[in-house]
Short mmCIF file of C-alpha atoms in Angstrom, two decimals:
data_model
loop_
_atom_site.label_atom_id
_atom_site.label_comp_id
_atom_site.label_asym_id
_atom_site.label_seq_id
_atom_site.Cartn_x
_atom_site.Cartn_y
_atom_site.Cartn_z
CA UNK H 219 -29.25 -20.76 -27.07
CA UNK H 220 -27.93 -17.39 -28.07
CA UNK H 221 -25.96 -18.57 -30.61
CA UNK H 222 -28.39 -20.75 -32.01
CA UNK H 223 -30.61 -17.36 -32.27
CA UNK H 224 -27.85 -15.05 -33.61
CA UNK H 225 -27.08 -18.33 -36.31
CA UNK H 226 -31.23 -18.57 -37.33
CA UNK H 227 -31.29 -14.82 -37.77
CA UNK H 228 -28.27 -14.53 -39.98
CA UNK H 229 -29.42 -17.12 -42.22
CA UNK H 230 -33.14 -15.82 -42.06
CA UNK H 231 -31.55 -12.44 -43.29
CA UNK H 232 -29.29 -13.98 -45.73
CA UNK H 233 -32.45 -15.88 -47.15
CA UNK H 234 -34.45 -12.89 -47.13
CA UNK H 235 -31.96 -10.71 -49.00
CA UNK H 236 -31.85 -13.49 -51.94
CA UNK H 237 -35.87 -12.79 -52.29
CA UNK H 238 -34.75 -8.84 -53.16
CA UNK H 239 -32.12 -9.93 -55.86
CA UNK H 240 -34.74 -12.61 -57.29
CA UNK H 241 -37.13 -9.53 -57.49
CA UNK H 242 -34.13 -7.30 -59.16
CA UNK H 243 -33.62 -10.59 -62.11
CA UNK H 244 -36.98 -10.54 -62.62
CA UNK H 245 -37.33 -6.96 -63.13
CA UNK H 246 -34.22 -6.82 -65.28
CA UNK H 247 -36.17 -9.63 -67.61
CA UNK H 248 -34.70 -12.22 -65.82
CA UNK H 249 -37.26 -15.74 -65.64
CA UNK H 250 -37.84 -17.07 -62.29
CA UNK H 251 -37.03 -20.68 -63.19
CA UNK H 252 -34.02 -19.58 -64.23
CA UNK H 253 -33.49 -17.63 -60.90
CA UNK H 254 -34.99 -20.54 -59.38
CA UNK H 255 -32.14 -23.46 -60.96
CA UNK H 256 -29.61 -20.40 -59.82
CA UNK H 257 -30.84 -20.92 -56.09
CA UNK H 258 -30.78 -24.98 -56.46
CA UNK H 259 -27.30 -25.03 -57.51
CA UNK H 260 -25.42 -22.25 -55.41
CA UNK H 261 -26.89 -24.09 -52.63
CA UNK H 262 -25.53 -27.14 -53.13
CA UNK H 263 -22.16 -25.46 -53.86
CA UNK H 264 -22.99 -23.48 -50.48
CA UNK H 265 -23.79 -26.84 -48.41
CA UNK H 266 -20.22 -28.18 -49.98
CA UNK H 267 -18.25 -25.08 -48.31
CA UNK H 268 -19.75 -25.24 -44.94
CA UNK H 269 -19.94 -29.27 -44.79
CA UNK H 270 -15.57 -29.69 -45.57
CA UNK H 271 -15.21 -26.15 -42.76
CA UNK H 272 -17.45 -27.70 -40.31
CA UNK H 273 -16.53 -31.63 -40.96
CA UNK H 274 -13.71 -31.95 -42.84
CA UNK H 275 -12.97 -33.54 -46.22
CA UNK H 276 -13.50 -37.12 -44.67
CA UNK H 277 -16.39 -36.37 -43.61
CA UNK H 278 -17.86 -34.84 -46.90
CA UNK H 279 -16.23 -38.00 -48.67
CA UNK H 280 -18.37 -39.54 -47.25
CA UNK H 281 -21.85 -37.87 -47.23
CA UNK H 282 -20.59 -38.04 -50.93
CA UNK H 283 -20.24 -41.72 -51.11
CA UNK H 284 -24.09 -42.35 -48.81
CA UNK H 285 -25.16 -39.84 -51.99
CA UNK H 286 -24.14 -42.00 -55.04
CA UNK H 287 -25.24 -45.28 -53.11
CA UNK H 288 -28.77 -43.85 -53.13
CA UNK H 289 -28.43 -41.50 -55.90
CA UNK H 290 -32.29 -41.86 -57.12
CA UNK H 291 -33.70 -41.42 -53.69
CA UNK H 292 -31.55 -38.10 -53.12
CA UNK H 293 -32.32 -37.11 -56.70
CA UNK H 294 -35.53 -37.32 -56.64
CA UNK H 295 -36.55 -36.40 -52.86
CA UNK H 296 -34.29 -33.26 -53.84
CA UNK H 297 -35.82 -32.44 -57.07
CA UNK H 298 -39.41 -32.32 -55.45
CA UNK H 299 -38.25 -30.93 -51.86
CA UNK H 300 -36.21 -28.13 -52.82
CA UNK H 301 -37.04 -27.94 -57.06
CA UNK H 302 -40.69 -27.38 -55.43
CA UNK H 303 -39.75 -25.23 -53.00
CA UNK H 304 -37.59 -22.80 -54.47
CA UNK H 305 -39.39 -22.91 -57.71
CA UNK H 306 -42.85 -21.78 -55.73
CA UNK H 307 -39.93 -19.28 -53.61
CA UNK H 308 -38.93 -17.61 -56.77
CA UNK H 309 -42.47 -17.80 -58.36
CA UNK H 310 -43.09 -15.51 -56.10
CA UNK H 311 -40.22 -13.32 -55.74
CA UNK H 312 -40.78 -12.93 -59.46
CA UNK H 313 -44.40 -11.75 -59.40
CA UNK H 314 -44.62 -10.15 -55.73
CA UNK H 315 -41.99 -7.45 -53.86
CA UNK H 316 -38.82 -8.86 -52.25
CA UNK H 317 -40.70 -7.58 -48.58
CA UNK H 318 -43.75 -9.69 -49.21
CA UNK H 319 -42.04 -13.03 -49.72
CA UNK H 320 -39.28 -12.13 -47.23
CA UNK H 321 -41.73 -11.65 -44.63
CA UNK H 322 -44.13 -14.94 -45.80
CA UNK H 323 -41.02 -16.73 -45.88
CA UNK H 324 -40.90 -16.66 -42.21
CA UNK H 325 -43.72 -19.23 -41.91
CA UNK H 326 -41.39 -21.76 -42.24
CA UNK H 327 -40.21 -21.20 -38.87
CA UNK H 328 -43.85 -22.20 -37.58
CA UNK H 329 -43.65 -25.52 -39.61
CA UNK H 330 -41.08 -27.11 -37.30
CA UNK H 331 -43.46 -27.01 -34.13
CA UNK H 332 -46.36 -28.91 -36.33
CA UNK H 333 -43.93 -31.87 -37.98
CA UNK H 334 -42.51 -32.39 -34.62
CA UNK H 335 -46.25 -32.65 -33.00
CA UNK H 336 -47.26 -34.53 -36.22
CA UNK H 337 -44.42 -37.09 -35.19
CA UNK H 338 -45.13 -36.94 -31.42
CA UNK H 339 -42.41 -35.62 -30.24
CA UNK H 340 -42.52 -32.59 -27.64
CA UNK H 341 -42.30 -29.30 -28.47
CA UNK H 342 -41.17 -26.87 -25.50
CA UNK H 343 -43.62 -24.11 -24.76
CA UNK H 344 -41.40 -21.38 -25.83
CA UNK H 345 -41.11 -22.60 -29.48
CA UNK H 346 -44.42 -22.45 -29.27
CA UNK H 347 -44.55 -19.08 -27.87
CA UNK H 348 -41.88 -17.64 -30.41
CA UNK H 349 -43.63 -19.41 -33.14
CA UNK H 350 -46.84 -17.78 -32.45
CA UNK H 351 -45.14 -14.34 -32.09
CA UNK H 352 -43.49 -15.16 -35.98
CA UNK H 353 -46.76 -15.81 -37.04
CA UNK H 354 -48.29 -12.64 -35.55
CA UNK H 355 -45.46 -10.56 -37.29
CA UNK H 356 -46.36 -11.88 -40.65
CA UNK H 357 -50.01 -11.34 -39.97
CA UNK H 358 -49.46 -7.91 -39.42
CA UNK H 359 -46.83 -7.37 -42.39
CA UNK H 360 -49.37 -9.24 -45.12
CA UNK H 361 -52.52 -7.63 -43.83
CA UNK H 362 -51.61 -4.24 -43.48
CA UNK H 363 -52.91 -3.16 -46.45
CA UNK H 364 -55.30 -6.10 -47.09
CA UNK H 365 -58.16 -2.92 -48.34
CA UNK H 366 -56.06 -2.18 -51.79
CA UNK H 367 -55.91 -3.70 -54.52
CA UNK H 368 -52.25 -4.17 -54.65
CA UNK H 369 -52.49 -6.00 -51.51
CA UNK H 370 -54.71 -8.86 -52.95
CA UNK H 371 -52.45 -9.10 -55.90
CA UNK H 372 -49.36 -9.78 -53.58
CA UNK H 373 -51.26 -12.07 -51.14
CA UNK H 374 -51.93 -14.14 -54.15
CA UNK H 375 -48.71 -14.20 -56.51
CA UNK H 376 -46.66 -13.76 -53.23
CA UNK H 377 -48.20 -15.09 -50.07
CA UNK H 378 -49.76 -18.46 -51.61
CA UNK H 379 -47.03 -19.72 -53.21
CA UNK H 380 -44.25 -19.86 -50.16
CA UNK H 381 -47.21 -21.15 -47.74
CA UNK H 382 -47.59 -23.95 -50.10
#
């Protein structure tokens, strides 16, 4: 269980910090499609590494193989999964702080309690309990500042867009 913790909060922060250097393209004149493709394809390259270290190259032969069998599923379940989702992540990044989508981002971590209840499976009380506590953190970060103006304009170009 510890492990599974320390692995979820070295990804979240390695996710988050991509969200600050989305922010720094865009500021530099950078588009956030463009960041947005970057994300898509250093992903895949990313998911490459980690399946041949953790499987081996049979294994990843393989997944390869499944891949070009069903190549228009994958392609397009991928293009709308994650070209939606990163393009509305980077969207975001491009037109709100690094902190605000960082900390939104973290409402992903709810979603898993809801699909599994949405499939009926069970979902042990302390998932539900941490999930609760995520959701209270972003609450707080979002809302802080809900009174100026600049708070409005990150809830919408920032907030919306990852909750979607």
């Amino acid at each position: 269980m510890i492990r599974l913790i320390l692995l979820g909060l070295l990804s979240a922060a390695f996710f988050s910090a991509t969200f600050i250097l989305n922010r720094s393209m865009s500021l530099s004149g950078g588009h956030w499609v463009w960041s947005s493709s970057l994300r898509f394809f250093y992903m895949f390259f990313l998911l490459v590494i980690l399946i041949t270290i953790n499987r081996g190259a049979d294994y990843l032969r393989d997944v390869i193989k499944i891949f070009v069998k069903n190549s228009i599923f994958w392609l397009i379940a991928g293009s709308i999964g994650f070209g939606t989702f990163y393009s509305l992540l980077c969207y975001a990044a491009d037109h709100a702080p690094g902190w605000v989508v960082a900390g939104t981002w973290q409402i992903t971590v709810i979603a898993t309690p809801i699909v599994l209840l949405l499939f009926k499976e069970k979902v042990p009380r302390y998932g539900v309990f941490f999930s609760f506590l995520i959701f209270f953190g972003i609450l707080l970060i979002q809302f802080y500042n809900k009174e100026s103006e600049l708070a409005v304009k990150h809830i919408l170009y920032g907030v919306i867009p990852v909750v979607i």
